[in-house]
Amino acid sequence: MAPNDPKNGGGGGGSGFFASLASSISSLGSAMTKSVNGLVGYEGLEVINPEGSTEDAAEEANRGRWKQEDRDGYWKMMQKYIGSDVTSMVTLPVIIFEPMTMLQKMAELMEYSHLLDMADETEDPYMRMVYASSWAISVYFAFQRTWKPFNPILGETYEMANYNGVNFISEQVSHHPPMSAGHAENEHFTYDCTSKLKTKFLGNSIDVYPVGRTRVTLKRDGVVLDLVPPLTKVHNLIFGRTWVDSPGEMIMTNMTTGDKVVLYFQPCGWFGSGRYEVDGYVYNANEEPKILMTGKWNESMSYQQCDGEGEPLPGTELKEVWKLADAPKDDKYQYTHFAHKINSFYTAPKKLLPSDSRLRPDRYALEMGDMSKSGYEKSSMEERQRAEKRTREEKGQSFTPKWFDITEEVTPTPWGDLEVYQFNGKYLEHREAADKSEDNTDPKSIPFNPWQFQDMST
C-alpha cells in the first residue's frame, strides 16, 4: 500500500508524489487542502461562498429558481424535517425541477460507455481498472446539476437505444422506499444497478447517500466490477446559491482478481479550493499501487504508471484517459448534448413502452416551459399513485415489477443494507418482438401509462 494512499486519509509524512494531499496551509482561519492537481497544472479556482448570501439568492431567482418569498415559505415548512430522510416525504414545486426523471438520470452513465468497451478490450488488468473507473467518474459532471429530477412513478420505465450499440432499460421497482433498477448491455459489457437513495436533511443542505449496488461484467473475460461511490452533498438548498459536492472515496473492485481502484474526491474548501479534484491509485490484489490517477471530475482524468511507493516510474508521463465532451453554452439546465438525447425520441426504440419517462405529461410540460401545467400534472399523477396504493391494499395485492425480479440477496453498503433486484431478461424478449412489429405509431402520441389498475379514473 502506498504511504500516501487516500485510504489512509492522506496521513503520513514523506515526500512522495501524493504527499501534498496531507499538507495544508492556513488561510482565513481555515485549512485549505492541496492535492496533486496543483503539481500538474490544474488552476482556476471557482469562488464558493459556503454560507450563501443575499446576492447569491438574487442570482438564483434571476435564473428562474427560488424567489425570496418562496424560500422563506419552504424554510418554515422544511424546518420540521431537519435530520430526516426526505427522499419522498416532501412535495416540492416544479420550479426547482429539471425535465428529467431519476430513471433517465441513471442512463447518463452511458454517455462515455466507450470506456467500458476499452476496459473489455485491453489485456492489461490495471488499465482495465483505469478505463472502468474513469467511466464511473464521467457521470459526476451531470450529477453537479442543482435542479431536482422528478421522482419516478411506481412502474415507470425508461428505454434507450441507438446509442453506441448500447440498449438500456430502467424501472421504478418500489415507491416506499423509492428504488430503481437498471440494466444496460452491448457486445462488450453488461451493467446492472439497484438504487435506493437515502437522504438526510440538514437545514440549508442535504446529504444524499447512494445506497445501491452497481455491477459491470466485461464479457471477454467474464470480469465482474463492483462500484461503491461517495455520498453527495447539496449545499445552500434554500438560502444562497445552490452547489453540489461529492467528498470522499470511490472504490471500484475487480471481484474476479481482487484488483481495485481507490479514488479520493477532494472536499470543496474556502474559495473553491479542491473542488472537482480526484486523486488515487489502481492497486493489485496485494494492495500495491500500480497506476496513479488524477484529474477533475468536471474536466478530465489522467493516469501514470507508478512504483510500489506510489511514485511515477521514470520515463513515464501523465496520459489523458477521459475528457469531458463539449457541452451546450448557457443551457438552462446545464444539460450536455447527451442529456438532451436522453430526453429526445431519437434514442427511443421502436414501439416505446407507454410507461416511459419521456411521455410523462409533467416532465414534458416543464420541458416546454409551462410550469403551471407541469405542476398540475405532477399533482394529478401523485394523487393517482396514492389511489393505486389504496386499491392494492384493499385488494390485498402487491406491486410486481415487469422487467426486474427481487432476489433473496441483501447486500451491505456503507449507508445501510440493500435488497437486490436482478434483470429478468423478459425485456429482451419484448424488445425483439417489438422490433419486428410493423407498428410505426409515433411515440409522441402514446399516453403515459405506468398504472397497475387501468380502470381507475385519472
Coordinates of C-alpha atoms in Angstrom, one line a residue:
M1 CA 0.0 0.0 0.0
A2 CA 1.4 3.4 -0.9
P3 CA 2.4 5.5 2.1
N4 CA 0.3 8.5 1.0
D5 CA -2.7 6.3 0.0
P6 CA -6.0 8.1 0.1
K7 CA -7.3 5.1 2.0
N8 CA -5.1 6.3 4.9
G9 CA -6.9 9.6 4.9
G10 CA -3.9 11.3 3.3
G11 CA -1.9 10.8 6.5
G12 CA 1.8 10.1 6.9
G13 CA 4.8 12.2 6.1
G14 CA 7.2 11.6 3.3
S15 CA 8.0 13.4 0.1
G16 CA 6.0 11.3 -2.4
F17 CA 4.1 12.5 -5.4
F18 CA 0.8 12.5 -3.4
A19 CA 2.3 13.7 -0.2
S20 CA 0.7 17.1 -0.8
L21 CA -2.6 15.5 -0.1
A22 CA -1.6 15.7 3.6
S23 CA -0.2 19.2 3.6
S24 CA -2.3 22.2 4.5
I25 CA -1.8 26.0 4.7
S26 CA -3.6 28.4 7.0
S27 CA -5.8 30.9 5.2
L28 CA -8.7 33.0 6.6
G29 CA -8.7 30.8 9.7
S30 CA -9.4 27.6 7.7
A31 CA -7.1 24.9 6.3
M32 CA -7.1 24.5 2.5
T33 CA -6.1 21.0 1.4
K34 CA -3.8 20.9 -1.5
S35 CA -3.7 18.0 -3.9
V36 CA -1.6 16.5 -6.7
N37 CA -3.6 18.6 -9.2
G38 CA -1.6 21.6 -8.0
L39 CA 1.6 19.9 -9.2
V40 CA 0.2 19.0 -12.7
G41 CA -1.2 22.4 -13.7
Y42 CA -4.8 22.5 -12.7
E43 CA -5.7 26.0 -11.8
G44 CA -8.6 28.5 -12.0
L45 CA -10.4 28.0 -8.7
E46 CA -14.1 28.8 -8.6
V47 CA -15.1 31.1 -5.7
I48 CA -17.6 29.3 -3.4
N49 CA -19.3 31.1 -0.5
P50 CA -20.0 28.3 2.0
E51 CA -22.7 30.4 3.8
G52 CA -24.5 31.8 0.8
S53 CA -25.6 35.4 0.6
T54 CA -28.3 37.8 -0.5
E55 CA -26.6 38.3 -3.8
D56 CA -26.5 34.6 -4.4
A57 CA -30.2 34.3 -3.7
A58 CA -31.0 37.1 -6.1
E59 CA -28.9 35.4 -8.8
E60 CA -30.8 32.1 -8.3
A61 CA -34.1 34.0 -8.6
N62 CA -32.9 35.5 -11.9
R63 CA -32.1 32.1 -13.2
G64 CA -35.7 31.0 -12.7
R65 CA -35.2 29.3 -9.3
W66 CA -36.3 30.2 -5.8
K67 CA -37.7 33.7 -5.2
Q68 CA -37.1 35.1 -1.7
E69 CA -40.8 34.7 -0.7
D70 CA -40.7 31.0 -1.9
R71 CA -37.5 30.4 0.1
D72 CA -39.0 31.8 3.3
G73 CA -42.2 29.7 2.9
Y74 CA -40.4 26.5 2.2
W75 CA -37.9 27.1 5.0
K76 CA -40.8 27.3 7.5
M77 CA -42.2 24.1 6.1
M78 CA -38.9 22.2 6.0
Q79 CA -37.6 23.1 9.4
K80 CA -39.5 20.2 11.0
Y81 CA -37.8 17.7 8.7
I82 CA -34.2 18.5 9.9
G83 CA -32.4 15.3 10.5
S84 CA -34.9 13.2 8.5
D85 CA -34.8 11.3 5.2
V86 CA -36.9 13.5 2.8
T87 CA -36.4 11.3 -0.3
S88 CA -40.2 11.0 -0.9
M89 CA -42.0 12.6 2.0
V90 CA -42.0 16.2 0.8
T91 CA -43.9 17.7 -2.2
L92 CA -41.7 20.3 -3.9
P93 CA -42.7 22.9 -6.5
V94 CA -41.8 22.2 -10.2
I95 CA -39.8 25.5 -10.3
I96 CA -36.8 23.6 -8.8
F97 CA -37.1 20.6 -11.1
E98 CA -35.4 19.7 -14.3
P99 CA -37.4 18.0 -17.1
M100 CA -35.8 14.6 -16.4
T101 CA -36.6 11.7 -14.1
M102 CA -34.2 9.7 -11.8
L103 CA -34.6 6.8 -14.3
Q104 CA -33.3 8.9 -17.1
K105 CA -30.5 10.2 -14.9
M106 CA -29.4 6.6 -14.4
A107 CA -28.9 6.4 -18.2
E108 CA -26.5 9.3 -18.2
L109 CA -23.8 6.8 -17.1
M110 CA -23.9 5.5 -20.6
E111 CA -22.6 8.8 -22.2
Y112 CA -19.0 7.6 -22.0
S113 CA -19.7 3.8 -22.3
H114 CA -16.8 3.5 -24.8
L115 CA -14.5 3.5 -21.8
L116 CA -16.2 0.2 -20.7
D117 CA -15.6 -1.1 -24.3
M118 CA -11.9 -0.2 -23.9
A119 CA -11.8 -1.9 -20.4
D120 CA -13.2 -5.1 -22.0
E121 CA -10.7 -5.0 -24.9
T122 CA -7.5 -4.3 -23.1
E123 CA -5.3 -7.2 -21.9
D124 CA -3.7 -5.0 -19.2
P125 CA -5.5 -5.8 -15.9
Y126 CA -4.6 -2.4 -14.4
M127 CA -5.5 -0.3 -17.4
R128 CA -8.8 -2.2 -17.3
M129 CA -9.4 -0.5 -13.9
V130 CA -8.3 2.9 -15.2
Y131 CA -10.8 2.8 -18.1
A132 CA -13.6 1.5 -15.9
S133 CA -13.1 3.9 -13.0
S134 CA -12.9 6.8 -15.5
W135 CA -16.2 5.8 -16.8
A136 CA -17.6 5.9 -13.3
I137 CA -16.2 9.4 -12.7
S138 CA -17.5 10.7 -16.0
V139 CA -21.1 11.0 -14.8
Y140 CA -20.3 13.4 -12.0
F141 CA -20.4 16.4 -14.4
A142 CA -24.1 15.6 -14.8
F143 CA -24.6 15.0 -11.0
Q144 CA -23.5 18.6 -10.2
R145 CA -26.7 19.9 -11.7
T146 CA -28.7 21.5 -8.9
W147 CA -32.1 21.0 -10.5
K148 CA -34.1 18.2 -8.9
P149 CA -35.1 15.3 -11.2
F150 CA -38.7 14.0 -11.0
N151 CA -39.3 11.0 -8.7
P152 CA -40.5 8.2 -10.9
I153 CA -44.0 6.8 -10.6
L154 CA -44.1 3.2 -9.5
G155 CA -43.9 1.0 -12.6
E156 CA -42.4 3.9 -14.7
T157 CA -39.6 2.9 -17.1
Y158 CA -37.0 4.4 -19.3
E159 CA -35.7 2.8 -22.5
M160 CA -32.7 3.9 -24.6
A161 CA -31.5 2.5 -27.9
N162 CA -29.5 3.8 -30.8
Y163 CA -26.5 4.9 -28.8
N164 CA -23.1 3.3 -29.4
G165 CA -24.8 -0.1 -29.6
V166 CA -26.0 0.2 -26.0
N167 CA -29.5 -0.8 -25.0
F168 CA -30.7 0.5 -21.6
I169 CA -33.8 -0.2 -19.5
S170 CA -34.6 1.1 -16.1
E171 CA -37.7 0.6 -13.9
Q172 CA -39.1 2.1 -10.7
V173 CA -39.5 -1.1 -8.7
S174 CA -40.6 0.3 -5.3
H175 CA -42.2 3.5 -4.1
H176 CA -41.6 3.3 -0.4
P177 CA -38.7 3.2 -0.1
P178 CA -38.0 4.7 -3.6
M179 CA -36.0 2.1 -5.5
S180 CA -34.9 1.9 -9.2
A181 CA -33.3 -0.9 -11.1
G182 CA -31.3 -0.6 -14.3
H183 CA -29.7 -2.8 -17.0
A184 CA -27.6 -1.9 -20.0
E185 CA -25.8 -4.1 -22.5
N186 CA -23.7 -4.1 -25.6
E187 CA -21.3 -6.5 -27.2
H188 CA -18.6 -5.7 -24.6
F189 CA -20.3 -5.3 -21.2
T190 CA -23.4 -5.6 -19.1
Y191 CA -24.4 -3.1 -16.5
D192 CA -26.7 -3.8 -13.6
C193 CA -27.8 -1.5 -10.8
T194 CA -30.2 -1.4 -7.9
S195 CA -30.5 2.1 -6.4
K196 CA -32.2 3.2 -3.2
L197 CA -31.4 6.8 -2.5
K198 CA -31.3 7.8 1.2
T199 CA -31.2 11.4 2.3
K200 CA -30.6 13.4 5.4
F201 CA -32.0 17.0 5.5
L202 CA -29.7 19.3 7.5
G203 CA -31.5 22.6 7.2
N204 CA -29.9 24.5 4.4
S205 CA -28.1 21.4 3.0
I206 CA -28.9 17.8 2.3
D207 CA -26.8 14.7 2.3
V208 CA -27.6 12.1 -0.4
Y209 CA -26.4 8.6 0.3
P210 CA -26.1 6.3 -2.8
V211 CA -27.4 3.2 -1.2
G212 CA -27.1 0.8 -4.1
R213 CA -25.2 -1.9 -5.9
T214 CA -23.6 -1.3 -9.3
R215 CA -22.0 -4.2 -11.1
V216 CA -20.3 -4.2 -14.5
T217 CA -19.5 -7.5 -16.2
L218 CA -16.9 -7.4 -19.0
K219 CA -17.8 -10.0 -21.5
R220 CA -14.5 -11.1 -23.0
D221 CA -13.0 -12.5 -19.7
G222 CA -16.2 -12.5 -17.6
V223 CA -14.6 -10.0 -15.2
V224 CA -17.1 -8.5 -12.6
L225 CA -16.5 -5.0 -11.3
D226 CA -18.2 -3.6 -8.2
L227 CA -18.6 0.1 -7.6
V228 CA -19.1 2.0 -4.3
P229 CA -19.4 5.8 -4.9
P230 CA -19.1 8.6 -2.4
L231 CA -22.0 10.4 -0.9
T232 CA -23.2 13.7 -2.4
K233 CA -23.8 17.0 -0.5
V234 CA -26.2 19.7 -1.8
H235 CA -25.3 23.0 -0.2
N236 CA -27.3 26.2 0.2
L237 CA -30.5 24.3 -0.6
I238 CA -32.8 27.1 0.4
F239 CA -30.7 30.1 1.1
G240 CA -27.7 31.1 -1.1
R241 CA -26.5 29.8 -4.4
T242 CA -27.0 26.0 -4.5
W243 CA -24.0 23.9 -5.3
V244 CA -23.1 20.2 -5.2
D245 CA -20.0 18.4 -3.8
S246 CA -19.2 14.7 -3.5
P247 CA -16.4 14.4 -1.0
G248 CA -15.0 11.0 0.0
E249 CA -13.8 7.8 -1.6
M250 CA -14.9 6.0 -4.7
I251 CA -13.9 2.3 -4.7
M252 CA -14.1 0.0 -7.7
T253 CA -13.2 -3.6 -7.1
N254 CA -12.4 -6.3 -9.6
M255 CA -14.3 -9.2 -7.9
T256 CA -12.6 -11.7 -10.1
T257 CA -9.0 -10.8 -9.4
G258 CA -9.0 -8.6 -6.3
D259 CA -7.5 -5.6 -8.1
K260 CA -9.1 -2.3 -7.1
V261 CA -9.2 1.5 -7.6
V262 CA -9.4 3.9 -4.7
L263 CA -10.1 7.5 -5.8
Y264 CA -10.5 10.3 -3.3
F265 CA -12.8 13.2 -4.2
Q266 CA -11.5 16.3 -2.6
P267 CA -14.0 18.3 -0.5
C268 CA -14.5 21.9 -1.6
G269 CA -12.7 24.3 0.7
W270 CA -12.7 28.1 1.0
F271 CA -12.7 30.0 -2.3
G272 CA -13.3 26.7 -4.2
S273 CA -10.1 25.1 -3.1
G274 CA -10.0 21.4 -4.0
R275 CA -13.4 21.4 -5.7
Y276 CA -13.7 18.8 -8.5
E277 CA -10.3 17.3 -7.8
V278 CA -9.9 13.5 -7.8
D279 CA -6.7 11.6 -6.9
G280 CA -5.9 8.0 -6.2
Y281 CA -4.4 4.7 -7.3
V282 CA -5.0 1.4 -9.0
Y283 CA -3.9 -1.4 -6.7
N284 CA -3.2 -5.1 -7.4
A285 CA -4.7 -7.8 -5.2
N286 CA -1.9 -7.3 -2.7
E287 CA -2.8 -3.6 -2.3
E288 CA 0.4 -2.5 -4.1
P289 CA 0.0 0.7 -6.2
K290 CA 0.4 0.1 -9.9
I291 CA -1.0 3.3 -11.6
L292 CA -1.8 6.7 -10.1
M293 CA -4.8 8.6 -11.3
T294 CA -5.5 12.3 -11.1
G295 CA -7.8 14.9 -12.6
K296 CA -11.1 16.8 -12.1
W297 CA -14.4 15.1 -12.4
N298 CA -15.8 18.1 -14.4
E299 CA -12.9 18.2 -16.9
S300 CA -10.7 15.1 -17.4
M301 CA -8.8 12.2 -15.9
S302 CA -5.2 11.2 -16.4
Y303 CA -3.1 8.3 -15.4
Q304 CA 0.6 7.3 -15.0
Q305 CA 2.4 4.1 -14.1
C306 CA 4.0 4.2 -10.6
D307 CA 6.3 2.2 -8.4
G308 CA 5.5 0.4 -5.1
E309 CA 5.8 3.7 -3.3
G310 CA 3.3 5.4 -5.5
E311 CA 6.0 7.5 -7.3
P312 CA 5.8 7.9 -11.1
L313 CA 8.0 5.5 -12.9
P314 CA 11.0 7.1 -14.7
G315 CA 10.4 7.6 -18.3
T316 CA 6.6 7.7 -18.0
E317 CA 4.3 10.6 -18.2
L318 CA 0.7 11.5 -17.4
K319 CA -1.7 10.4 -20.1
E320 CA -5.3 11.6 -20.5
V321 CA -7.8 8.8 -20.5
W322 CA -11.1 10.8 -20.4
K323 CA -12.1 14.3 -21.3
L324 CA -15.5 16.0 -20.9
A325 CA -17.2 16.4 -24.3
D326 CA -18.2 19.9 -25.3
A327 CA -21.4 21.0 -23.7
P328 CA -24.0 23.5 -24.9
K329 CA -23.3 27.0 -23.8
D330 CA -25.8 28.8 -21.5
D331 CA -28.1 25.8 -21.3
K332 CA -30.8 26.5 -18.7
Y333 CA -30.5 23.1 -17.1
Q334 CA -26.7 22.6 -17.7
Y335 CA -27.5 19.7 -19.9
T336 CA -24.9 18.0 -22.1
H337 CA -25.7 17.1 -25.7
F338 CA -26.1 13.6 -24.4
A339 CA -28.6 14.6 -21.8
H340 CA -30.7 16.3 -24.5
K341 CA -30.6 13.0 -26.4
I342 CA -31.9 11.1 -23.4
N343 CA -34.9 13.4 -23.3
S344 CA -35.5 13.2 -27.1
F345 CA -37.2 10.5 -29.0
Y346 CA -34.1 10.0 -31.1
T347 CA -32.9 7.5 -28.6
A348 CA -36.3 5.9 -28.2
P349 CA -36.7 2.3 -29.5
K350 CA -39.5 1.3 -31.8
K351 CA -42.8 0.7 -30.1
L352 CA -41.8 2.6 -27.0
L353 CA -43.3 1.3 -23.7
P354 CA -46.2 3.6 -22.6
S355 CA -44.6 3.7 -19.1
D356 CA -41.5 5.6 -20.5
S357 CA -40.4 8.8 -18.7
R358 CA -40.3 10.8 -21.9
L359 CA -44.1 10.5 -22.0
R360 CA -44.7 12.0 -18.5
P361 CA -47.0 15.0 -19.0
D362 CA -45.5 16.9 -16.1
R363 CA -41.9 16.4 -17.4
Y364 CA -42.9 17.3 -21.0
A365 CA -44.8 20.4 -19.9
L366 CA -41.7 21.6 -17.9
E367 CA -39.5 20.9 -20.9
M368 CA -41.9 23.2 -22.9
G369 CA -41.7 25.9 -20.2
D370 CA -45.3 25.5 -19.0
M371 CA -44.7 25.4 -15.2
S372 CA -48.4 25.8 -14.4
K373 CA -49.4 22.7 -16.4
S374 CA -46.4 20.8 -15.1
G375 CA -47.4 21.4 -11.5
Y376 CA -51.0 20.4 -12.2
E377 CA -49.9 17.2 -14.0
K378 CA -47.4 16.3 -11.3
S379 CA -50.1 16.7 -8.6
S380 CA -52.6 14.6 -10.6
M381 CA -50.1 11.7 -11.1
E382 CA -49.1 11.8 -7.4
E383 CA -52.7 11.6 -6.4
R384 CA -53.4 8.7 -8.8
Q385 CA -50.3 6.9 -7.4
R386 CA -51.7 7.2 -3.9
A387 CA -55.1 6.0 -5.1
E388 CA -53.4 2.9 -6.7
K389 CA -51.7 2.2 -3.4
R390 CA -55.0 2.3 -1.6
T391 CA -56.6 0.0 -4.2
R392 CA -53.7 -2.5 -3.9
E393 CA -54.1 -2.6 -0.1
E394 CA -57.9 -3.1 -0.4
K395 CA -57.4 -6.0 -2.8
G396 CA -54.6 -7.4 -0.8
Q397 CA -52.2 -7.2 -3.7
S398 CA -48.6 -6.2 -4.0
F399 CA -46.8 -4.5 -6.9
T400 CA -44.6 -6.7 -9.1
P401 CA -42.1 -5.1 -11.5
K402 CA -42.2 -6.3 -15.1
W403 CA -38.5 -6.3 -16.1
F404 CA -36.7 -6.9 -12.8
D405 CA -37.2 -9.5 -10.1
I406 CA -36.4 -9.1 -6.4
T407 CA -33.8 -11.6 -5.2
E408 CA -33.2 -13.1 -1.8
E409 CA -29.8 -11.3 -1.7
V410 CA -29.4 -8.4 0.7
T411 CA -26.1 -6.7 0.3
P412 CA -24.4 -4.3 2.8
T413 CA -23.4 -0.8 1.8
P414 CA -21.7 1.9 3.8
W415 CA -25.1 3.5 4.3
G416 CA -27.4 0.5 5.0
D417 CA -28.5 -2.8 3.6
L418 CA -30.0 -3.1 0.2
E419 CA -32.4 -5.6 -1.3
V420 CA -31.1 -6.5 -4.7
Y421 CA -33.2 -6.7 -7.9
Q422 CA -32.0 -8.5 -11.0
F423 CA -32.8 -8.1 -14.7
N424 CA -35.1 -11.0 -15.6
G425 CA -34.5 -11.0 -19.4
K426 CA -38.2 -10.5 -20.3
Y427 CA -37.4 -7.1 -21.7
L428 CA -35.1 -8.6 -24.3
E429 CA -38.0 -10.9 -25.5
H430 CA -40.3 -7.9 -25.6
R431 CA -37.8 -5.8 -27.5
E432 CA -37.1 -8.5 -30.1
A433 CA -40.9 -8.8 -30.8
A434 CA -41.4 -5.0 -30.8
D435 CA -38.5 -4.5 -33.3
K436 CA -40.1 -7.0 -35.7
S437 CA -43.5 -5.3 -35.4
E438 CA -44.9 -3.3 -38.3
D439 CA -46.5 -0.9 -35.8
N440 CA -45.0 2.5 -36.6
T441 CA -47.0 4.6 -34.2
D442 CA -45.5 8.0 -33.4
P443 CA -44.2 7.5 -29.8
K444 CA -45.1 11.1 -29.0
S445 CA -48.7 10.2 -29.4
I446 CA -48.6 7.4 -26.8
P447 CA -50.3 8.4 -23.5
F448 CA -48.2 7.9 -20.4
N449 CA -49.3 4.7 -18.7
P450 CA -47.4 3.1 -15.9
W451 CA -50.5 2.2 -14.0
Q452 CA -51.4 -1.2 -12.5
F453 CA -55.1 -0.6 -12.4
Q454 CA -56.3 0.7 -15.8
D455 CA -60.0 1.2 -14.8
M456 CA -59.3 4.0 -12.3
S457 CA -60.4 7.5 -13.0
T458 CA -57.4 9.8 -13.8

